[in-house]
Coordinates of C-alpha atoms in Angstrom, one line a residue:
V1 CA 0.2 -0.1 0.0
L2 CA 3.0 3.0 1.0
Y3 CA 4.8 2.0 -2.6
V4 CA 1.0 2.9 -4.9
P5 CA 1.8 6.8 -5.3
L6 CA 5.4 6.0 -6.3
I7 CA 4.5 3.1 -8.8
I8 CA 1.1 5.3 -10.4
N9 CA 4.0 8.9 -9.9
S10 CA 6.5 6.3 -12.0
A11 CA 4.5 5.7 -14.6
Q12 CA 3.3 9.3 -14.9
L13 CA 6.3 10.4 -14.8
V14 CA 7.9 7.9 -17.7
A15 CA 4.6 9.3 -19.9
D16 CA 6.2 13.1 -20.0
I17 CA 9.1 12.2 -21.4
I18 CA 8.2 9.8 -24.1
A19 CA 5.5 12.3 -24.4
V20 CA 7.8 15.5 -25.2
F21 CA 9.0 12.6 -28.4
I22 CA 5.6 11.3 -29.3
V23 CA 4.1 15.9 -29.3
T24 CA 6.2 17.0 -32.3
K25 CA 6.2 13.7 -33.9
I26 CA 2.7 13.1 -34.4
G27 CA 1.3 16.7 -33.9
R28 CA -1.3 18.0 -30.7
K29 CA -4.5 17.4 -31.6
P30 CA -3.4 13.9 -32.1
L31 CA -2.8 13.2 -28.8
I32 CA -5.7 15.2 -27.9
L33 CA -8.6 12.4 -29.1
F34 CA -6.9 9.3 -28.1
G35 CA -5.9 10.5 -25.0
N36 CA -9.4 11.3 -24.5
L37 CA -10.7 8.3 -26.7
V38 CA -8.6 6.3 -23.4
L39 CA -8.9 7.8 -20.5
G40 CA -12.8 7.9 -21.4
V41 CA -12.8 4.0 -22.1
V42 CA -10.7 3.5 -19.3
D43 CA -13.2 5.4 -16.6
L44 CA -16.0 3.3 -17.4
A45 CA -14.1 0.6 -16.9
I46 CA -13.2 1.0 -13.4
G47 CA -16.8 2.8 -13.2
I48 CA -18.4 -0.6 -14.2
L49 CA -15.5 -2.7 -12.0
F50 CA -16.2 -0.4 -8.6
L51 CA -20.6 -1.3 -9.3
V52 CA -20.1 -5.0 -9.6
S53 CA -17.4 -5.2 -7.6
T54 CA -18.0 -5.5 -3.0
E55 CA -14.2 -6.1 -1.9
W56 CA -10.8 -6.4 -2.2
G57 CA -9.5 -9.5 -5.0
P58 CA -8.9 -9.1 -8.6
A59 CA -11.5 -6.9 -9.4
G60 CA -9.3 -4.4 -7.0
M61 CA -5.9 -5.7 -8.7
F62 CA -7.5 -5.0 -12.4
I63 CA -8.5 -1.4 -10.8
F64 CA -5.1 -0.8 -9.8
V65 CA -3.7 -1.7 -12.8
L66 CA -7.0 0.7 -15.1
L67 CA -5.3 3.5 -12.8
I68 CA -1.9 3.4 -13.4
V69 CA -2.9 3.1 -16.4
Y70 CA -5.4 6.1 -17.2
M71 CA -2.3 8.0 -15.0
F72 CA 0.5 6.5 -17.5
V73 CA -1.9 7.6 -20.9
Y74 CA -2.3 11.0 -19.1
G75 CA 0.5 11.9 -18.8
L76 CA 1.1 10.7 -22.4
S77 CA -1.4 12.8 -23.8
L78 CA -3.9 15.9 -22.1
G79 CA -1.1 16.3 -19.3
P80 CA 1.6 17.5 -20.8
V81 CA 0.0 18.6 -23.8
V82 CA -2.2 21.0 -22.3
R83 CA 0.1 22.1 -19.4
F84 CA 3.6 22.6 -21.9
Y85 CA 2.1 24.1 -25.4

């Protein structure tokens, strides 16, 4: 439990570094559209899992993985594009 913020912030840091190179290659608009689409799907999956699951178990671990994916995609798309450009 103590390592959760470290794991999530590390994923976002790696995504921010990768995003610098991707923005110059792909452009801002496709990156923002990709980010919004993936973040919407991940949000929907997390919401469904919270409604379905009643206790911590496999669903809770999958929610944790989805949170890491969410932070990675946010750090790859919306975070640096809106913040830096």
